[in-house]
mmCIF file of C-alpha atoms and ligand atoms in Angstrom:
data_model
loop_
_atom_site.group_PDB
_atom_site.id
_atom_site.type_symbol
_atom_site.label_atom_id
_atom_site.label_comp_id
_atom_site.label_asym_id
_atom_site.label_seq_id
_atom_site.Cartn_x
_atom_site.Cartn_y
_atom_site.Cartn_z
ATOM 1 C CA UNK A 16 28.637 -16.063 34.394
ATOM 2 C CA UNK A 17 29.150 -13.016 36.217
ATOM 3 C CA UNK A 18 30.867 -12.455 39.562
ATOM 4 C CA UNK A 19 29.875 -8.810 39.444
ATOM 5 C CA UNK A 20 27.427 -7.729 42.356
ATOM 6 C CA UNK A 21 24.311 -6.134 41.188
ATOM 7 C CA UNK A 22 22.047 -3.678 42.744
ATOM 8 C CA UNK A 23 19.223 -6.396 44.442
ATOM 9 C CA UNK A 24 15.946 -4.235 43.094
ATOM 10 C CA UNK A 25 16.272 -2.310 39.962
ATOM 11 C CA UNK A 26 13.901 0.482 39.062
ATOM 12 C CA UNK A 27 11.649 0.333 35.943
ATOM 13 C CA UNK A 28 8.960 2.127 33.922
ATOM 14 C CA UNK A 29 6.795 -0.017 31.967
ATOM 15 C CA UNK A 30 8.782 0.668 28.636
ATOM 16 C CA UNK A 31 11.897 -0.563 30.378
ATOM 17 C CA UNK A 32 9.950 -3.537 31.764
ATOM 18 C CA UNK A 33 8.668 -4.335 27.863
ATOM 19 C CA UNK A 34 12.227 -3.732 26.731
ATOM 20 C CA UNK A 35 13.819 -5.862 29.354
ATOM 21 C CA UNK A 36 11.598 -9.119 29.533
ATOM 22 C CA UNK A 37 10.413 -9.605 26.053
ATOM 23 C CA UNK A 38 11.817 -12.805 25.768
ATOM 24 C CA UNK A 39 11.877 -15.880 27.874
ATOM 25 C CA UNK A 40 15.701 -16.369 27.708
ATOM 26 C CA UNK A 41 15.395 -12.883 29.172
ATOM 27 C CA UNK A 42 13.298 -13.691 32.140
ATOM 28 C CA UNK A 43 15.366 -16.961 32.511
ATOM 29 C CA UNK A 44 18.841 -14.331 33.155
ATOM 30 C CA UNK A 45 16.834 -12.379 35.312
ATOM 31 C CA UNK A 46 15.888 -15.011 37.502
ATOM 32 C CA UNK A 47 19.461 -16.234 37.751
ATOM 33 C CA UNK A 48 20.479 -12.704 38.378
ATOM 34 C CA UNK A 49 17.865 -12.602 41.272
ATOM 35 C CA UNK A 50 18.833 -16.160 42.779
ATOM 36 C CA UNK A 51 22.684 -15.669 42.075
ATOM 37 C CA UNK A 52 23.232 -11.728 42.592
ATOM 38 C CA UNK A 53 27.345 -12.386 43.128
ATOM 39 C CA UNK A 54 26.610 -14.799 39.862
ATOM 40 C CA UNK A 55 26.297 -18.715 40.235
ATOM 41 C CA UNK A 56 28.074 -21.057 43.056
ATOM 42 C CA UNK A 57 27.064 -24.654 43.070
ATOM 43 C CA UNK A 58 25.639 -26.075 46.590
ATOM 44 C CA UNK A 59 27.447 -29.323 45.750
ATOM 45 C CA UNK A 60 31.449 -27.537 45.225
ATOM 46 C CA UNK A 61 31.238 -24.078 45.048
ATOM 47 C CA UNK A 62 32.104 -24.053 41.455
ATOM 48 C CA UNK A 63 31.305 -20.884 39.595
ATOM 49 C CA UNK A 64 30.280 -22.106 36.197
ATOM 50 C CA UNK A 65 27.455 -24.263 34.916
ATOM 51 C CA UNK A 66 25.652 -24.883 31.593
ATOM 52 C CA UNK A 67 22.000 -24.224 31.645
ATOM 53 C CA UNK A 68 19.691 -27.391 30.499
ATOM 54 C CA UNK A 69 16.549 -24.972 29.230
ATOM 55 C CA UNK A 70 14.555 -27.215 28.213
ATOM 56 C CA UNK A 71 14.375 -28.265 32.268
ATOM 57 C CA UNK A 72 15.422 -25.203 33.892
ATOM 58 C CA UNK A 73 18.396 -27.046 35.233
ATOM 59 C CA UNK A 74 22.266 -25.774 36.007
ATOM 60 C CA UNK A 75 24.645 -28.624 35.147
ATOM 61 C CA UNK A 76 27.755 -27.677 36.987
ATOM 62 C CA UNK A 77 30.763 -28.108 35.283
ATOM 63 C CA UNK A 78 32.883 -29.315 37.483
ATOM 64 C CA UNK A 79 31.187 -31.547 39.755
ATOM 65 C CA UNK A 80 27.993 -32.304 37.390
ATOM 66 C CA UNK A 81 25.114 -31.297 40.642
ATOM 67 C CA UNK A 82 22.439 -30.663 38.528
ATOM 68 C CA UNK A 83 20.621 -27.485 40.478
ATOM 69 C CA UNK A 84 17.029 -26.471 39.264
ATOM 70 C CA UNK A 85 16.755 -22.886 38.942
ATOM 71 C CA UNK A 86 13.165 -23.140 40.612
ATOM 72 C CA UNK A 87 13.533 -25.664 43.433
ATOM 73 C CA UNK A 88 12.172 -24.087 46.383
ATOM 74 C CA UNK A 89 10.655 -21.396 44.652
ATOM 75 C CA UNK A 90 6.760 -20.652 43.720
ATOM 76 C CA UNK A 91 7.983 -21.531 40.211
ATOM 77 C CA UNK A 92 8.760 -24.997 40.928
ATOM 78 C CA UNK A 93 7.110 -27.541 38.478
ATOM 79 C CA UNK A 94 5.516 -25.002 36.638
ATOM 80 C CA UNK A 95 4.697 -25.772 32.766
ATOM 81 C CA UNK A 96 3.817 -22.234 32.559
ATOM 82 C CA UNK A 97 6.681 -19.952 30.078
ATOM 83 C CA UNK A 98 8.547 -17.970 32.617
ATOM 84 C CA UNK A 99 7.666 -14.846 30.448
ATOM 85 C CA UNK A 100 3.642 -15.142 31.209
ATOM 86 C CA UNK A 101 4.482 -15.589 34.855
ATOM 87 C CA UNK A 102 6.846 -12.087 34.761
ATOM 88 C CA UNK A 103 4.022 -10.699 33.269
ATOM 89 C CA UNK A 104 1.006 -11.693 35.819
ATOM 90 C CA UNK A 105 3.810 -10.526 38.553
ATOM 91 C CA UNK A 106 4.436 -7.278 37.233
ATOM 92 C CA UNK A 107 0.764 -6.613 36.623
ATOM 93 C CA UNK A 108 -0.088 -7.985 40.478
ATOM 94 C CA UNK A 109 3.225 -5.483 41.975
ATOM 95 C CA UNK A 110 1.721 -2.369 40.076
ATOM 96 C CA UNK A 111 -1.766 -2.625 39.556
ATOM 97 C CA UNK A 112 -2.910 -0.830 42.742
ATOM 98 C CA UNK A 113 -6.446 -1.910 41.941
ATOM 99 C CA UNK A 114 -5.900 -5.857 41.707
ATOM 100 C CA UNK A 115 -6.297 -7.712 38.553
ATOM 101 C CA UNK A 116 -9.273 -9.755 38.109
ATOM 102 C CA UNK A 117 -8.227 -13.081 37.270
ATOM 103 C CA UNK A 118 -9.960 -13.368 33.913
ATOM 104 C CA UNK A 119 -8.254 -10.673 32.768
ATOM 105 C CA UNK A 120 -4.972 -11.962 33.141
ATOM 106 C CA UNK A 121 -6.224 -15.226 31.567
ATOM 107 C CA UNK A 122 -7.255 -13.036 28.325
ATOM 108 C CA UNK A 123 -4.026 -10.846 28.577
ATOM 109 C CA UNK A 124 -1.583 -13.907 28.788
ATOM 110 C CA UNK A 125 -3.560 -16.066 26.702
ATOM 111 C CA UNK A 126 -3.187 -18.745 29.291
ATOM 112 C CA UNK A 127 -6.171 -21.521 28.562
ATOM 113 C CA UNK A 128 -7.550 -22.434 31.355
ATOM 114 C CA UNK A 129 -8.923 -20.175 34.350
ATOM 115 C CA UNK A 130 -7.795 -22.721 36.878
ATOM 116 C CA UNK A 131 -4.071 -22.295 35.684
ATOM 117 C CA UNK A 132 -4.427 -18.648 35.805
ATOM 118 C CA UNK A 133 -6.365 -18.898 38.728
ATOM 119 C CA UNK A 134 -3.686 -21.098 40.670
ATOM 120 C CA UNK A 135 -0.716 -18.723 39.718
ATOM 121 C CA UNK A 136 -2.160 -15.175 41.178
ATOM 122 C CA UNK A 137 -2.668 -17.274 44.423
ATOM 123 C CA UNK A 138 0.889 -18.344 44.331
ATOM 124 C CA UNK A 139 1.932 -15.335 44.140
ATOM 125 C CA UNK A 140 -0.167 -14.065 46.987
ATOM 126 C CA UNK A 141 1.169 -16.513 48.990
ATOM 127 C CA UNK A 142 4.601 -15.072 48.554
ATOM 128 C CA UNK A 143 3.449 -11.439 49.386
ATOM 129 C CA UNK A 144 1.945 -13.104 52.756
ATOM 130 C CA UNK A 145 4.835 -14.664 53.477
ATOM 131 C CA UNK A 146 6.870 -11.756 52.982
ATOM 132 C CA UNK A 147 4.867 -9.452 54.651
ATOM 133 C CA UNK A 148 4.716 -11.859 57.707
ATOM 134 C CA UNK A 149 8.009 -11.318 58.690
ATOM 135 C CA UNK A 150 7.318 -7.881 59.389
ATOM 136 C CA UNK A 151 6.199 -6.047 62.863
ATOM 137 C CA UNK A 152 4.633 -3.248 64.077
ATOM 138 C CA UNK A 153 5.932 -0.878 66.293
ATOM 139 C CA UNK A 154 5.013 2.733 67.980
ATOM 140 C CA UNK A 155 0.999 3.402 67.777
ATOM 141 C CA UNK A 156 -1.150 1.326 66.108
ATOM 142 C CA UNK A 157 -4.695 2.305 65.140
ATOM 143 C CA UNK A 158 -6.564 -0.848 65.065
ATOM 144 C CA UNK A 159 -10.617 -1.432 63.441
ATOM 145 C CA UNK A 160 -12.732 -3.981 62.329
ATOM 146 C CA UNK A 161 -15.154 -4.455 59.260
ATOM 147 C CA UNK A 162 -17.471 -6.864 57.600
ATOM 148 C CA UNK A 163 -16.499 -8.040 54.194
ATOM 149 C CA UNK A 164 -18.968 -9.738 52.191
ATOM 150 C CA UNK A 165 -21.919 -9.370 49.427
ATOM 151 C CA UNK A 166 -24.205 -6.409 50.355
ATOM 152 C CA UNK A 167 -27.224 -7.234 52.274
ATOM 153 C CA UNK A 168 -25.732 -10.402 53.458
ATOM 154 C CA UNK A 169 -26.038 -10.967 57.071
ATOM 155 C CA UNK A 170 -23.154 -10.900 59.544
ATOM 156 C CA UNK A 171 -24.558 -14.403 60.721
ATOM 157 C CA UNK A 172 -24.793 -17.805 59.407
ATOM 158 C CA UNK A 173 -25.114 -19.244 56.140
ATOM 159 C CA UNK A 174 -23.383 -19.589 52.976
ATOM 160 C CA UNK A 175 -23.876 -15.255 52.741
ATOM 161 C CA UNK A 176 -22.113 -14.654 55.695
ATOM 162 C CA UNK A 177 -19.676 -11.770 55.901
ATOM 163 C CA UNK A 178 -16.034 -12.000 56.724
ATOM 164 C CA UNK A 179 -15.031 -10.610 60.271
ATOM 165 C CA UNK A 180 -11.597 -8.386 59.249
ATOM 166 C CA UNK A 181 -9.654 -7.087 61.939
ATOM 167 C CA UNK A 182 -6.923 -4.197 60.143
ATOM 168 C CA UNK A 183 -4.202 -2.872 62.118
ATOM 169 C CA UNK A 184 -2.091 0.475 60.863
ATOM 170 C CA UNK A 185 1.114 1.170 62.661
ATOM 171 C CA UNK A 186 1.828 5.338 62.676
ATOM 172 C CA UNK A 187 4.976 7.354 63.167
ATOM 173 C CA UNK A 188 4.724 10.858 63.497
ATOM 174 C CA UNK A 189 6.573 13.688 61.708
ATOM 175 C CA UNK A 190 8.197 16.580 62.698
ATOM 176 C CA UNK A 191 4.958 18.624 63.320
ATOM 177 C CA UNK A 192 3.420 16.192 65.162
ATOM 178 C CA UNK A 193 1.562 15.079 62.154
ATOM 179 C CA UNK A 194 0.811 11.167 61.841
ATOM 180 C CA UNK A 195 1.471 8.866 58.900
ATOM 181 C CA UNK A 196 1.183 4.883 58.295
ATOM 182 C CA UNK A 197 3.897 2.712 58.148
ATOM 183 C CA UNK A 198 2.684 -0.767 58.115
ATOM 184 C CA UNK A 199 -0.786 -1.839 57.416
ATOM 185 C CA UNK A 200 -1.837 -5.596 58.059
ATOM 186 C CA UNK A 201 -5.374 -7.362 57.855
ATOM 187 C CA UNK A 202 -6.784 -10.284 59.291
ATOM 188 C CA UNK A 203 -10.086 -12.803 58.654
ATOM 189 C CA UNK A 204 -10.570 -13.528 62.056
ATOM 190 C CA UNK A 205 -14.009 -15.486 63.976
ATOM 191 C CA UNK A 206 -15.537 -12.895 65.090
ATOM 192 C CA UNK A 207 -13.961 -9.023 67.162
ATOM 193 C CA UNK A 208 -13.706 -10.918 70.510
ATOM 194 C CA UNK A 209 -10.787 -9.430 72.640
ATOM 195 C CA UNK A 210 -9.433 -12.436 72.581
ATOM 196 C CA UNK A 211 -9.044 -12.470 68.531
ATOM 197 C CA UNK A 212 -8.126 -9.367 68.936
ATOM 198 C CA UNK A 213 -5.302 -9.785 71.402
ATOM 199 C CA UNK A 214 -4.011 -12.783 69.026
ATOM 200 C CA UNK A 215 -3.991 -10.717 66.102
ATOM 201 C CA UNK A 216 -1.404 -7.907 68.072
ATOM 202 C CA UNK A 217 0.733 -10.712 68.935
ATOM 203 C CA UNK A 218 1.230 -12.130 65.516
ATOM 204 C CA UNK A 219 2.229 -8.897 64.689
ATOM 205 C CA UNK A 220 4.541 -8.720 67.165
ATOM 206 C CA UNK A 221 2.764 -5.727 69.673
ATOM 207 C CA UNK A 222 3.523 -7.881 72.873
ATOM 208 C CA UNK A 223 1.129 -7.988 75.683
ATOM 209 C CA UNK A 224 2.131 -10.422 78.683
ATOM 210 C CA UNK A 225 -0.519 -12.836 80.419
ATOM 211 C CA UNK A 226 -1.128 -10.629 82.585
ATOM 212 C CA UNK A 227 -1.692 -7.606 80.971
ATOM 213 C CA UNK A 228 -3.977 -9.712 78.915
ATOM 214 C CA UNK A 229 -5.874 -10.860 81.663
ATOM 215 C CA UNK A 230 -6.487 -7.207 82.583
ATOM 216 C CA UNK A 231 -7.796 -6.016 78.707
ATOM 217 C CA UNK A 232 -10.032 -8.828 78.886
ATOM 218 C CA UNK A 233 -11.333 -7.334 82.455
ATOM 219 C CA UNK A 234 -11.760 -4.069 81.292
ATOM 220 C CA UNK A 235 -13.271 -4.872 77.864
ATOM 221 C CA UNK A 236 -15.636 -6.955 79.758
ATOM 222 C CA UNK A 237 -16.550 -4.574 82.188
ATOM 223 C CA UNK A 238 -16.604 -1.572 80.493
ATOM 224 C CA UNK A 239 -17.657 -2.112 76.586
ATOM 225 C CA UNK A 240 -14.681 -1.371 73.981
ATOM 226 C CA UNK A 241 -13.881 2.202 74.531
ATOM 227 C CA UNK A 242 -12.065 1.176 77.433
ATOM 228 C CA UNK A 243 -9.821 -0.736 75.788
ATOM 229 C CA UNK A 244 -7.668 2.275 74.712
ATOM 230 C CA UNK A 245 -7.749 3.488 78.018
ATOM 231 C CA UNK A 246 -6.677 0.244 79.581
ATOM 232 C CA UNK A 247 -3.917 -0.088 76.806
ATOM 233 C CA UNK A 248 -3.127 3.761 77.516
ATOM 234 C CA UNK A 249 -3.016 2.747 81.649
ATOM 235 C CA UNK A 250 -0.898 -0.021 81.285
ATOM 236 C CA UNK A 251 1.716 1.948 78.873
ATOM 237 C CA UNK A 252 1.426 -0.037 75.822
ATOM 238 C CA UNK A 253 1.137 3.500 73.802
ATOM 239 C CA UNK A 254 1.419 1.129 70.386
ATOM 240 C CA UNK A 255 -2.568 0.393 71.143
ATOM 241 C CA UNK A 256 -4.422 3.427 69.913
ATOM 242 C CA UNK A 257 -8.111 3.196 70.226
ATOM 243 C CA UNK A 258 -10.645 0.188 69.049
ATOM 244 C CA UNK A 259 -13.846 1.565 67.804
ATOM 245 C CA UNK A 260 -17.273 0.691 68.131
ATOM 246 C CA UNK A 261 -19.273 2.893 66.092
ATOM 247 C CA UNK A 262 -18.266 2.467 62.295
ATOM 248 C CA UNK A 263 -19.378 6.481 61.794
ATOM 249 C CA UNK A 264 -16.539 8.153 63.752
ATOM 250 C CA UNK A 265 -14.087 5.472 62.125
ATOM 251 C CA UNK A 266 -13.482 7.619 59.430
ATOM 252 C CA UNK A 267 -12.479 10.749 61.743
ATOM 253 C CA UNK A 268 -10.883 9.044 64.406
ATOM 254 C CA UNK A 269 -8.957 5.998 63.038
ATOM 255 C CA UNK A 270 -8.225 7.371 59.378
ATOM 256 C CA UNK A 271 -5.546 5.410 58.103
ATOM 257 C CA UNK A 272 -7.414 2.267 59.377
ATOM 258 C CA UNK A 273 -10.115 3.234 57.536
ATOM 259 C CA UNK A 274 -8.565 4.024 54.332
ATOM 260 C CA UNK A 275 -6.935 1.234 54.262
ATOM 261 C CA UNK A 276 -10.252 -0.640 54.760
ATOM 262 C CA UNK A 277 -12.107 1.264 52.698
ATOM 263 C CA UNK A 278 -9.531 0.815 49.737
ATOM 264 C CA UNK A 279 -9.706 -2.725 50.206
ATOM 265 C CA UNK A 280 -13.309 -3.337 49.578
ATOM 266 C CA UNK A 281 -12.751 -0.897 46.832
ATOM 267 C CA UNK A 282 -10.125 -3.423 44.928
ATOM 268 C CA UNK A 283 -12.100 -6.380 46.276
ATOM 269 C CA UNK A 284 -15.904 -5.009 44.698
ATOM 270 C CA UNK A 285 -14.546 -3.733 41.934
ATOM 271 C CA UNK A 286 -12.095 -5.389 39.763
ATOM 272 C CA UNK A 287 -12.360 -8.824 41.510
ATOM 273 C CA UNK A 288 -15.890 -8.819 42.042
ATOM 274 C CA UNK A 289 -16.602 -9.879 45.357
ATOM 275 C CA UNK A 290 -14.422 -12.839 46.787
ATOM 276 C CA UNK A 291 -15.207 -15.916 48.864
ATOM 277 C CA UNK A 292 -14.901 -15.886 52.403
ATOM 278 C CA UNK A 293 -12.288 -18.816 52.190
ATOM 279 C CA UNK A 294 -9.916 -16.754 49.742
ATOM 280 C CA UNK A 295 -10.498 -13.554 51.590
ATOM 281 C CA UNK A 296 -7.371 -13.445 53.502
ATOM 282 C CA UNK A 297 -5.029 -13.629 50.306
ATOM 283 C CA UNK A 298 -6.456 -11.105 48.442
ATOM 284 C CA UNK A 299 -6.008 -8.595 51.868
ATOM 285 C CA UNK A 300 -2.884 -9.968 52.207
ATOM 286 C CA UNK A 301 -1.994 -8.410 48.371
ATOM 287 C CA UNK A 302 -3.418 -5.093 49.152
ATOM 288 C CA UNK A 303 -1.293 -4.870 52.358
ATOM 289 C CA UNK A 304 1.660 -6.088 50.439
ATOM 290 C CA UNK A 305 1.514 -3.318 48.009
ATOM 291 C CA UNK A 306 0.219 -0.455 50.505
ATOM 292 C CA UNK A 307 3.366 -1.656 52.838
ATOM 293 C CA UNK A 308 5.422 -0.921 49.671
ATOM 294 C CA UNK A 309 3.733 1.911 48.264
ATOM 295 C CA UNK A 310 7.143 3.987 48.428
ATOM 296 C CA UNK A 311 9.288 2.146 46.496
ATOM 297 C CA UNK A 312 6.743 1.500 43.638
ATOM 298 C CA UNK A 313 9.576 1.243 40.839
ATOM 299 C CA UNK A 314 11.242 -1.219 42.641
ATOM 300 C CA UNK A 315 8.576 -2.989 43.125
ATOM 301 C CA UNK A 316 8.606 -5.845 40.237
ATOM 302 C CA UNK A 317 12.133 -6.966 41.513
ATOM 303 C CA UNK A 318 11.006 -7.382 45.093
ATOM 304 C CA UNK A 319 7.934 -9.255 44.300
ATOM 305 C CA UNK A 320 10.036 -11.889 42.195
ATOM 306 C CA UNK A 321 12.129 -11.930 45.285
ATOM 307 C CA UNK A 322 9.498 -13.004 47.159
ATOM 308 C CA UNK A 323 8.617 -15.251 44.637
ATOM 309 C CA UNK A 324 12.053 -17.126 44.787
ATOM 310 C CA UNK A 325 12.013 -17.147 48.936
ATOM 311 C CA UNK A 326 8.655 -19.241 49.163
ATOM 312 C CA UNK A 327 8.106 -23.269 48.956
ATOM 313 C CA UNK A 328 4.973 -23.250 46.412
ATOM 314 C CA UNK A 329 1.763 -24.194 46.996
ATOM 315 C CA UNK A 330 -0.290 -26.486 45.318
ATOM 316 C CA UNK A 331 -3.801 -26.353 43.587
ATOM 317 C CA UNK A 332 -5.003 -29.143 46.423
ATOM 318 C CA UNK A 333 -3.476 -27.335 49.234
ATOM 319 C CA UNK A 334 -4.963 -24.159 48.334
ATOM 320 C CA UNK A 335 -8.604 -25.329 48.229
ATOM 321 C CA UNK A 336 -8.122 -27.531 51.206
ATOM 322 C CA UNK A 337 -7.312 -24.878 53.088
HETATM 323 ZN ZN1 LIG B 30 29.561 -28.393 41.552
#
C-alpha cells in the first residue's frame, strides 16, 4: 500500500464520479484511501502492510495477524449492503440540493426493500448531524421560527400537529457592509419559549451567562419579543440579531433565515413529500449540512464519506425508538 499523502477531498464532476467508482473493488480503495490517507498502519504494531479479506471487509496484518475491519466504527459497520450502492445513495444525498425521496433511491439502486433503503439515508443523516454539530456560530446571528407540518394542520395537538423549528443563520459582512450567511442550523424544538430559545444559542455555542439569561427572560416577559433584540443589543451580545414575531416582515428583515426556511419546506414538500414530526430533525439537519457546504460543492462527495467513516452507526431500532 501506499505511504504517499493524498489530498483529503478530491474534486469531481459526475463523469469522474462514474469513472472512478464503477466498481466495488473501487469503492473498497477509496475507502481505505479515506481511512488510511498516509496508507495503512495497524492499531495492534504499526505495521504498514496487510492483505485484505473481501469477502469480510477485513485487513489481516502481515506481521502481527490483528485482523482490522475496514468499517468498525463507521456508519458502514455490519452492512450487507455492496459498498458501491452505498457510494451511490451518498453521492446522490451530497449533491442533490433538493433531497432524494427515498423511493427513488430504492428504484435507482435496485435495493429490495424500502426499509433497507430507508435505514441507510438516515445513517447517513446522522453523520451530516454529527458533523455539523461540531460547528459554532459566531458574529450576528439572525434567528426565526416556523411551523413545519401538513397544510391546514393545526399548531396544537393531535397526530396533525406541526413541528415547532427554531433556524438560526450566522452573517459576516463584506467589504461594503453587505451581509452574507455563514452557518445555518435548525432545530425541532417544544414550542418558541425563550427558554428553548436560549437552549438552542447555547448548543450552538452563542454563550449567554445565568445572568444575562435571567435578564432576556425579564425582558421577553415584560415586553413581548421585539425586545429581545434590544435586550441582546443592551447587554452587547451583537451575535443576537432580532427574533421576529410577525412571519410577513420575516422575509425583509431576517432574509437569510428565511431562505433558508423557506428552502427547507421546499425540499421537505416536494421531493420527500411531507415528513413525520419524529424524523423532522434529520432531514433539516441534511439541508443545513449541504447549505453549510454549499461552497465547496465538488468536494463535497469526499467529505460526506468522511463523515461517514467518523460516526458509530445507528441502528434500525434505535432510530425508531428515538
Ligand atoms: Zn500488526
Amino acid at each position: 500500500m501506499s505511504t504517499q499523502t493524498v489530498k483529503k477531498y478530491k474534486e469531481r464532476s459526475l463523469i469522474e464520479y462514474q469513472k472512478e467508482f464503477s466498481t466495488e473493488k473501487e469503492c473498497i480503495k477509496h475507502l481505505q484511501k479515506m481511512r488510511w490517507p498516509d496508507g495503512f498502519k495497524c492499531s495492534r504494531c504499526g505495521h504498514d502492510e496487510a492483505w485484505f479479506i473481501r469477502t469480510r471487509n477485513i485487513l489481516d496484518c502481515k506481521k502481527c495477524r490483528a485482523k482490522i475491519s475496514l468499517t468498525a466504527g463507521t456508519i458502514f459497520h455490519k452492512t450487507r449492503t455492496p459498498l458501491i450502492k452505498w457510494y451511490w445513495l451518498i453521492y446522490h444525498m451530497a449533491m442533490d440540493k433538493t433531497g432524494i425521496s427515498i423511493s427513488e433511491m430504492q428504484r435507482l439502486l435496485e435495493i429490495n426493500d424500502y426499509k433497507t433503503a430507508w435505514l441507510m439515508a438516515h445513517k447517513v443523516r446522522k453523520a451530516m448531524t454529527d458533523r455539523d454539530a461540531r460547528y459554532s456560530l459566531a458574529g450576528l446571528v439572525e434567528i426565526d421560527d416556523s411551523f413545519f407540518g401538513p397544510k391546514g394542520s393545526k399548531r396544537g395537538r393531535g397526530s396533525e400537529r406541526k413541528s415547532t423549528v427554531l433556524c438560526a443563520v450566522s452573517l459576516y459582512r463584506d467589504k461594503t457592509g453587505k451581509e452574507w450567511p455563514g452557518f445555518a442550523h435548525m432545530k425541532v424544538v417544544d414550542n418558541a419559549s425563550a427558554e428553548s430559545i436560549k437552549d438552542f444559542l447555547e448548543r450552538l455555542g452563542c454563550g449567554i451567562t445565568m445572568e444575562e439569561r435571567q435578564e432576556l427572560m425579564e425582558a421577553i416577559r415584560s415586553d413581548g419579543w421585539r425586545s429581545y433584540g434590544k435586550a441582546t443589543t443592551d447587554k452587547d451580545l451583537a451575535h443576537l440579531k432580532v427574533v421576529l414575531r410577525d412571519p410577513k416582515a420575516a422575509g425583509k428583515l431576517l432574509p437569510w433565515a428565511h431562505r433558508v426556511i423557506s428552502n427547507a419546506k421546499a425540499v421537505i414538500h416536494g421531493s420527500h413529500r411531507g415528513v413525520s414530526g419524529k424524523h423532522l430533525q434529520s432531514y433539516l439537519s441534511e439541508i443545513c449540512y449541504r447549505f453549510n457546504r454549499r461552497f465547496w460543492e465538488k468536494e463535497l462527495f469526499d467529505r460526506l464519506v468522511q463523515a461517514c467513516l467518523s460516526t458509530e452507526t445507528i441502528t434500525y431500532t434505535q432510530l425508531i425508538g428515538c
